[in-house]
Amino acid sequence: MTTIRALGVDIGGTNTVLGLIDGTGTLLRQESFPTNPADGAHRFVARLADTMHHLLRQETPPSTVDAIGIACPAVNTKEGIVDNPANLGWGRVDLAGLLRQHFAVPIALLNDGDAAALGELHFGVAKGLSNMVMITLGTGMGGGIVVDGDLVRGTNGTGGEIGHVIIGAAGGRRCACGRLGCAETYVSATGICRTAAELLGQEIMPSPLRDVAFSSLTAARIASFARDGDRLAQRVFDVTGNHLGRLLANLAAVFDPQAIVLYGGLVHAGELLLAPTLKAFNESVLERYAESVKILVSTLNDGRAPILGAGSIALRQVSV
Amino acid sequence: MTTIRALGVDIGGTNTVLGLIDGTGTLLRQESFPTNPADGAHRFVARLADTMHHLLRQETPPSTVDAIGIACPAVNTKEGIVDNPANLGWGRVDLAGLLRQHFAVPIALLNDGDAAALGELHFGVAKGLSNMVMITLGTGMGGGIVVDGDLVRGTNGTGGEIGHVIIGAAGGRRCACGRLGCAETYVSATGICRTAAELLGQEIMPSPLRDVAFSSLTAARIASFARDGDRLAQRVFDVTGNHLGRLLANLAAVFDPQAIVLYGGLVHAGELLLAPTLKAFNESVLERYAESVKILVSTLNDGRAPILGAGSIALRQVSV
């Protein structure tokens, strides 16, 4: 007996993760490879297709695929293209069109934040909710917003760009999008390294961070120093959580959601990030939302949320 | 031949405006009175009922009313109450329940920003749009957000509180809601007076504003000085428009709307406010939204938008 199967793909600034899922939303097999955005979109798609074929061949017997769902930053769903993703530098690319040269199945393209939100809504911690905001904290920051059960896609299908909300005073950090002060320049895996660098300049306290070159900094490394008791590294998370908590309070005022779900690599820092985030959220949120809006951590925080979201959207296209 | 009629009411921090509308959305008669929030909600409702009766008696023959729609800040539509409106200081009030002691007709209660958005969507400059953000710039700042044709009400019906988005650096202006840095403390009729006071302290240039007590300042007066060439007053509008333009750019990133509509008393300042707002918007908006998101000025900017919105919602309840 054959069942319907889809590949869900999540293209991140650092790694691309893909998974084979069946009609029940079960993830059968997962694989990942470095995105290497500097190679360009054409070579990326060739590597993606190779990895897909490889993954399908691992199944016994080798699996077929009925549909593909791709989650990517900066997707314009109206035109069906990827439109100047800040962290990939690909310009405008017809990603689905390029992949169609390798796979003759329906291909759905959606924003990575939207895909993660759908995954969480159907299979994760937001199951059963109708109003939620998803924040993805990876190399960059993305978002997916669900109002009355539906995604807020906007006029061009590019809504929910929470990472490009400008925060703080005028003249903030330079963003890859060309502007100053975008939230993702502060609250993301790259943002937290930038905060570390700034604090190294600002403070005089000793820290093992002083022996690490900027290009060797990672969020995981800063978290490790913080857990070992380094005050400067702890301070980096306090500053980051403060920015994030304020942003979440503003999203609560605009959307009055049941929950805000945090997802992505940065969330693995756990209480280091969550404690200052909740502190700032509680200090900044309008009183009436303090109890009604829950801040939740994704339960699909191993790369599954956007894969399941993208895969399930793709399956829906072939099931109808 | 009798036609169905509704009273639409817009409760503002300074004035309350009410209008009689018919089933086609035509405004037959309008009246207003000072809100005087310090009197408390009970005395306010008594005065509102008196004014309603007075307005209905002016018609020949005296009109009846089939439904009432009330637009008010901080409405919790889930509980059907007004919940701690910052500019009114009424606490939690069952406004519809109080008014029902005077009028035995269906009474709809909705957020003032939502009412204005619906008015604009059905009868104004946003007619035919399905994705729009309404910004109301009165004594305070409110908002109404329409996604795919429906209002974003949120879990408790209190979504769209754009005026309580915290802007700028930490430690901003004290807001009536108890927090620091809410957008309405900068961009509203009261916010612009606060900006004038701050600039009087910050700058040394002469200005007729130096001869006006803070309590006598109004947005209209500052606009009048600016039009007469006062550089300090012009600067006040530049600072205000800069805050507003940045906020609109962030809303564009989150909602990807077809248009953002500006409404309310402050908009009567015209180019004084619009020119710096558009400048900051264009400087701050993500490139991909720069052409697709239109900044529009309400065509119902004489108090009609929330009255028509509230009245039409009320009529819908009795028409179904």
mmCIF file of N, CA and C in Angstrom, chain A residues 140-224:
data_model
loop_
_atom_site.group_PDB
_atom_site.id
_atom_site.type_symbol
_atom_site.label_atom_id
_atom_site.label_comp_id
_atom_site.label_asym_id
_atom_site.label_seq_id
_atom_site.Cartn_x
_atom_site.Cartn_y
_atom_site.Cartn_z
ATOM 1 N N GLY A 140 18.959 34.772 11.108
ATOM 2 C CA GLY A 140 18.199 36.016 11.143
ATOM 3 C C GLY A 140 16.992 35.840 12.043
ATOM 4 N N MET A 141 16.050 36.783 11.947
ATOM 5 C CA MET A 141 14.802 36.648 12.690
ATOM 6 C C MET A 141 13.646 36.699 11.704
ATOM 7 N N GLY A 142 12.714 35.754 11.852
ATOM 8 C CA GLY A 142 11.532 35.770 11.001
ATOM 9 C C GLY A 142 10.294 35.651 11.855
ATOM 10 N N GLY A 143 9.166 35.621 11.193
ATOM 11 C CA GLY A 143 7.938 35.507 11.945
ATOM 12 C C GLY A 143 6.827 34.950 11.102
ATOM 13 N N GLY A 144 5.836 34.410 11.763
ATOM 14 C CA GLY A 144 4.626 33.959 11.109
ATOM 15 C C GLY A 144 3.476 34.311 12.026
ATOM 16 N N ILE A 145 2.434 34.903 11.468
ATOM 17 C CA ILE A 145 1.339 35.395 12.297
ATOM 18 C C ILE A 145 0.047 34.724 11.875
ATOM 19 N N VAL A 146 -0.668 34.190 12.855
ATOM 20 C CA VAL A 146 -1.936 33.534 12.572
ATOM 21 C C VAL A 146 -3.048 34.318 13.258
ATOM 22 N N VAL A 147 -4.011 34.790 12.469
ATOM 23 C CA VAL A 147 -5.164 35.518 12.990
ATOM 24 C C VAL A 147 -6.416 34.741 12.619
ATOM 25 N N ASP A 148 -7.221 34.395 13.608
ATOM 26 C CA ASP A 148 -8.446 33.619 13.379
ATOM 27 C C ASP A 148 -8.177 32.381 12.531
ATOM 28 N N GLY A 149 -7.060 31.725 12.785
ATOM 29 C CA GLY A 149 -6.747 30.457 12.127
ATOM 30 C C GLY A 149 -6.023 30.565 10.793
ATOM 31 N N ASP A 150 -5.914 31.799 10.248
ATOM 32 C CA ASP A 150 -5.256 31.957 8.950
ATOM 33 C C ASP A 150 -3.963 32.755 9.062
ATOM 34 N N LEU A 151 -3.027 32.452 8.181
ATOM 35 C CA LEU A 151 -1.784 33.216 8.124
ATOM 36 C C LEU A 151 -2.048 34.636 7.655
ATOM 37 N N VAL A 152 -1.347 35.600 8.262
ATOM 38 C CA VAL A 152 -1.359 36.968 7.749
ATOM 39 C C VAL A 152 -0.310 37.020 6.645
ATOM 40 N N ARG A 153 -0.745 36.945 5.398
ATOM 41 C CA ARG A 153 0.197 36.923 4.278
ATOM 42 C C ARG A 153 0.444 38.311 3.717
ATOM 43 N N GLY A 154 -0.537 39.186 3.846
ATOM 44 C CA GLY A 154 -0.387 40.529 3.305
ATOM 45 C C GLY A 154 -0.658 40.568 1.815
ATOM 46 N N THR A 155 -0.564 41.766 1.262
ATOM 47 C CA THR A 155 -0.944 41.998 -0.126
ATOM 48 C C THR A 155 -0.072 41.213 -1.096
ATOM 49 N N ASN A 156 1.232 41.161 -0.828
ATOM 50 C CA ASN A 156 2.154 40.481 -1.726
ATOM 51 C C ASN A 156 2.604 39.132 -1.172
ATOM 52 N N GLY A 157 1.956 38.700 -0.115
ATOM 53 C CA GLY A 157 2.368 37.446 0.501
ATOM 54 C C GLY A 157 3.670 37.583 1.265
ATOM 55 N N THR A 158 4.054 38.807 1.594
ATOM 56 C CA THR A 158 5.322 39.015 2.290
ATOM 57 C C THR A 158 5.114 39.622 3.675
ATOM 58 N N GLY A 159 3.930 39.445 4.246
ATOM 59 C CA GLY A 159 3.677 39.969 5.589
ATOM 60 C C GLY A 159 4.451 39.182 6.635
ATOM 61 N N GLY A 160 4.378 39.655 7.866
ATOM 62 C CA GLY A 160 5.028 38.937 8.960
ATOM 63 C C GLY A 160 6.529 39.092 9.024
ATOM 64 N N GLU A 161 7.058 40.143 8.408
ATOM 65 C CA GLU A 161 8.515 40.364 8.425
ATOM 66 C C GLU A 161 8.921 41.013 9.748
ATOM 67 N N ILE A 162 8.702 40.285 10.834
ATOM 68 C CA ILE A 162 8.939 40.834 12.164
ATOM 69 C C ILE A 162 10.418 41.173 12.368
ATOM 70 N N GLY A 163 11.301 40.407 11.732
ATOM 71 C CA GLY A 163 12.739 40.669 11.858
ATOM 72 C C GLY A 163 13.161 42.011 11.299
ATOM 73 N N HIS A 164 12.315 42.589 10.439
ATOM 74 C CA HIS A 164 12.651 43.896 9.873
ATOM 75 C C HIS A 164 11.799 45.020 10.450
ATOM 76 N N VAL A 165 11.249 44.779 11.615
ATOM 77 C CA VAL A 165 10.693 45.864 12.412
ATOM 78 C C VAL A 165 11.892 46.603 13.014
ATOM 79 N N ILE A 166 11.906 47.917 12.865
ATOM 80 C CA ILE A 166 13.023 48.706 13.406
ATOM 81 C C ILE A 166 12.767 48.964 14.889
ATOM 82 N N ILE A 167 13.741 48.618 15.722
ATOM 83 C CA ILE A 167 13.562 48.785 17.162
ATOM 84 C C ILE A 167 14.586 49.788 17.704
ATOM 85 N N GLY A 168 14.325 50.294 18.885
ATOM 86 C CA GLY A 168 15.277 51.178 19.556
ATOM 87 C C GLY A 168 15.312 52.570 18.961
ATOM 88 N N ALA A 169 16.314 53.323 19.336
ATOM 89 C CA ALA A 169 16.458 54.707 18.900
ATOM 90 C C ALA A 169 16.910 54.762 17.440
ATOM 91 N N ALA A 170 16.810 55.952 16.854
ATOM 92 C CA ALA A 170 17.256 56.126 15.469
ATOM 93 C C ALA A 170 18.749 55.814 15.375
ATOM 94 N N GLY A 171 19.181 55.365 14.198
ATOM 95 C CA GLY A 171 20.611 55.113 14.001
ATOM 96 C C GLY A 171 21.097 53.831 14.623
ATOM 97 N N GLY A 172 20.288 52.771 14.559
ATOM 98 C CA GLY A 172 20.679 51.481 15.114
ATOM 99 C C GLY A 172 21.628 50.735 14.180
ATOM 100 N N ARG A 173 21.750 49.433 14.433
ATOM 101 C CA ARG A 173 22.707 48.621 13.679
ATOM 102 C C ARG A 173 22.350 48.479 12.202
ATOM 103 N N ARG A 174 23.370 48.433 11.376
ATOM 104 C CA ARG A 174 23.215 48.210 9.941
ATOM 105 C C ARG A 174 22.671 46.807 9.703
ATOM 106 N N CYS A 175 21.602 46.714 8.906
ATOM 107 C CA CYS A 175 21.010 45.419 8.582
ATOM 108 C C CYS A 175 21.383 45.032 7.151
ATOM 109 N N ALA A 176 21.388 43.738 6.876
ATOM 110 C CA ALA A 176 21.676 43.272 5.518
ATOM 111 C C ALA A 176 20.662 43.812 4.511
ATOM 112 N N CYS A 177 19.495 44.235 4.990
ATOM 113 C CA CYS A 177 18.474 44.792 4.092
ATOM 114 C C CYS A 177 18.810 46.221 3.688
ATOM 115 N N GLY A 178 19.854 46.796 4.285
ATOM 116 C CA GLY A 178 20.274 48.145 3.907
ATOM 117 C C GLY A 178 19.842 49.223 4.881
ATOM 118 N N ARG A 179 18.944 48.870 5.801
ATOM 119 C CA ARG A 179 18.457 49.882 6.727
ATOM 120 C C ARG A 179 19.165 49.773 8.081
ATOM 121 N N LEU A 180 18.746 50.618 9.018
ATOM 122 C CA LEU A 180 19.379 50.635 10.346
ATOM 123 C C LEU A 180 18.381 50.211 11.415
ATOM 124 N N GLY A 181 18.812 49.332 12.320
ATOM 125 C CA GLY A 181 18.039 49.076 13.536
ATOM 126 C C GLY A 181 17.015 47.962 13.455
ATOM 127 N N CYS A 182 17.045 47.130 12.402
ATOM 128 C CA CYS A 182 16.077 46.026 12.315
ATOM 129 C C CYS A 182 16.248 45.079 13.506
ATOM 130 N N ALA A 183 15.103 44.532 13.966
ATOM 131 C CA ALA A 183 15.110 43.649 15.141
ATOM 132 C C ALA A 183 16.106 42.507 14.974
ATOM 133 N N GLU A 184 16.250 41.969 13.753
ATOM 134 C CA GLU A 184 17.132 40.803 13.599
ATOM 135 C C GLU A 184 18.608 41.148 13.747
ATOM 136 N N THR A 185 18.968 42.433 13.695
ATOM 137 C CA THR A 185 20.364 42.788 13.938
ATOM 138 C C THR A 185 20.702 42.701 15.428
ATOM 139 N N TYR A 186 19.677 42.583 16.270
ATOM 140 C CA TYR A 186 19.880 42.458 17.719
ATOM 141 C C TYR A 186 19.501 41.056 18.218
ATOM 142 N N VAL A 187 18.345 40.572 17.738
ATOM 143 C CA VAL A 187 17.809 39.331 18.293
ATOM 144 C C VAL A 187 17.854 38.232 17.238
ATOM 145 N N SER A 188 18.966 37.551 17.164
ATOM 146 C CA SER A 188 19.202 36.452 16.224
ATOM 147 C C SER A 188 20.586 35.912 16.568
ATOM 148 N N ALA A 189 20.959 34.806 15.911
ATOM 149 C CA ALA A 189 22.286 34.233 16.186
ATOM 150 C C ALA A 189 23.383 35.227 15.799
ATOM 151 N N THR A 190 23.202 35.955 14.713
ATOM 152 C CA THR A 190 24.215 36.954 14.341
ATOM 153 C C THR A 190 24.113 38.183 15.233
ATOM 154 N N GLY A 191 22.880 38.562 15.592
ATOM 155 C CA GLY A 191 22.676 39.740 16.434
ATOM 156 C C GLY A 191 23.348 39.596 17.785
ATOM 157 N N ILE A 192 23.288 38.407 18.334
ATOM 158 C CA ILE A 192 23.850 38.206 19.669
ATOM 159 C C ILE A 192 25.380 38.300 19.621
ATOM 160 N N CYS A 193 25.989 37.911 18.493
ATOM 161 C CA CYS A 193 27.440 38.077 18.341
ATOM 162 C C CYS A 193 27.795 39.564 18.219
ATOM 163 N N ARG A 194 26.949 40.317 17.542
ATOM 164 C CA ARG A 194 27.190 41.753 17.422
ATOM 165 C C ARG A 194 27.080 42.433 18.791
ATOM 166 N N THR A 195 26.113 41.977 19.592
ATOM 167 C CA THR A 195 25.964 42.532 20.946
ATOM 168 C C THR A 195 27.202 42.210 21.781
ATOM 169 N N ALA A 196 27.716 40.991 21.629
ATOM 170 C CA ALA A 196 28.936 40.622 22.364
ATOM 171 C C ALA A 196 30.077 41.563 21.988
ATOM 172 N N ALA A 197 30.237 41.807 20.693
ATOM 173 C CA ALA A 197 31.318 42.684 20.242
ATOM 174 C C ALA A 197 31.162 44.092 20.817
ATOM 175 N N GLU A 198 29.931 44.613 20.784
ATOM 176 C CA GLU A 198 29.693 45.955 21.318
ATOM 177 C C GLU A 198 30.005 46.028 22.810
ATOM 178 N N LEU A 199 29.595 45.005 23.560
ATOM 179 C CA LEU A 199 29.824 45.018 25.006
ATOM 180 C C LEU A 199 31.308 44.871 25.337
ATOM 181 N N LEU A 200 32.041 44.133 24.484
ATOM 182 C CA LEU A 200 33.488 44.026 24.686
ATOM 183 C C LEU A 200 34.141 45.401 24.598
ATOM 184 N N GLY A 201 33.603 46.234 23.709
ATOM 185 C CA GLY A 201 34.124 47.594 23.599
ATOM 186 C C GLY A 201 33.672 48.494 24.729
ATOM 187 N N GLN A 202 32.439 48.247 25.184
ATOM 188 C CA GLN A 202 31.828 49.154 26.151
ATOM 189 C C GLN A 202 32.312 48.901 27.578
ATOM 190 N N GLU A 203 32.468 47.628 27.917
ATOM 191 C CA GLU A 203 32.798 47.256 29.296
ATOM 192 C C GLU A 203 34.303 46.992 29.437
ATOM 193 N N ILE A 204 34.770 46.942 30.696
ATOM 194 C CA ILE A 204 36.186 46.626 30.910
ATOM 195 C C ILE A 204 36.384 45.313 31.662
ATOM 196 N N MET A 205 35.282 44.663 32.038
ATOM 197 C CA MET A 205 35.434 43.418 32.801
ATOM 198 C C MET A 205 36.120 42.341 31.950
ATOM 199 N N PRO A 206 36.918 41.498 32.613
ATOM 200 C CA PRO A 206 37.576 40.413 31.873
ATOM 201 C C PRO A 206 36.538 39.402 31.398
ATOM 202 N N SER A 207 36.862 38.703 30.325
ATOM 203 C CA SER A 207 35.940 37.701 29.779
ATOM 204 C C SER A 207 36.695 36.841 28.785
ATOM 205 N N PRO A 208 36.422 35.546 28.763
ATOM 206 C CA PRO A 208 37.031 34.697 27.727
ATOM 207 C C PRO A 208 36.619 35.128 26.324
ATOM 208 N N LEU A 209 35.530 35.901 26.223
ATOM 209 C CA LEU A 209 35.109 36.406 24.910
ATOM 210 C C LEU A 209 36.185 37.307 24.301
ATOM 211 N N ARG A 210 37.056 37.889 25.170
ATOM 212 C CA ARG A 210 38.087 38.801 24.658
ATOM 213 C C ARG A 210 39.149 38.055 23.852
ATOM 214 N N ASP A 211 39.170 36.718 23.981
ATOM 215 C CA ASP A 211 40.171 35.932 23.245
ATOM 216 C C ASP A 211 39.607 35.286 21.982
ATOM 217 N N VAL A 212 38.377 35.663 21.627
ATOM 218 C CA VAL A 212 37.755 35.042 20.444
ATOM 219 C C VAL A 212 37.553 36.108 19.373
ATOM 220 N N ALA A 213 38.009 35.808 18.163
ATOM 221 C CA ALA A 213 37.797 36.749 17.054
ATOM 222 C C ALA A 213 36.314 36.823 16.725
ATOM 223 N N PHE A 214 35.864 37.963 16.237
ATOM 224 C CA PHE A 214 34.448 38.138 15.911
ATOM 225 C C PHE A 214 33.971 37.033 14.975
ATOM 226 N N SER A 215 34.808 36.700 13.982
ATOM 227 C CA SER A 215 34.390 35.695 12.988
ATOM 228 C C SER A 215 34.279 34.296 13.588
ATOM 229 N N SER A 216 34.824 34.099 14.779
ATOM 230 C CA SER A 216 34.715 32.785 15.427
ATOM 231 C C SER A 216 33.626 32.753 16.492
ATOM 232 N N LEU A 217 32.972 33.874 16.721
ATOM 233 C CA LEU A 217 31.892 33.928 17.710
ATOM 234 C C LEU A 217 30.668 33.200 17.190
ATOM 235 N N THR A 218 30.002 32.455 18.070
ATOM 236 C CA THR A 218 28.682 31.892 17.753
ATOM 237 C C THR A 218 27.804 32.058 18.987
ATOM 238 N N ALA A 219 26.503 32.007 18.757
ATOM 239 C CA ALA A 219 25.568 32.113 19.870
ATOM 240 C C ALA A 219 25.807 30.982 20.866
ATOM 241 N N ALA A 220 26.080 29.782 20.350
ATOM 242 C CA ALA A 220 26.301 28.617 21.227
ATOM 243 C C ALA A 220 27.533 28.827 22.106
ATOM 244 N N ARG A 221 28.567 29.425 21.530
ATOM 245 C CA ARG A 221 29.803 29.652 22.286
ATOM 246 C C ARG A 221 29.579 30.693 23.389
ATOM 247 N N ILE A 222 28.849 31.748 23.055
ATOM 248 C CA ILE A 222 28.548 32.779 24.058
ATOM 249 C C ILE A 222 27.704 32.166 25.177
ATOM 250 N N ALA A 223 26.757 31.314 24.795
ATOM 251 C CA ALA A 223 25.916 30.650 25.798
ATOM 252 C C ALA A 223 26.768 29.764 26.708
ATOM 253 N N SER A 224 27.731 29.090 26.121
ATOM 254 C CA SER A 224 28.596 28.212 26.905
ATOM 255 C C SER A 224 29.410 29.018 27.930
#
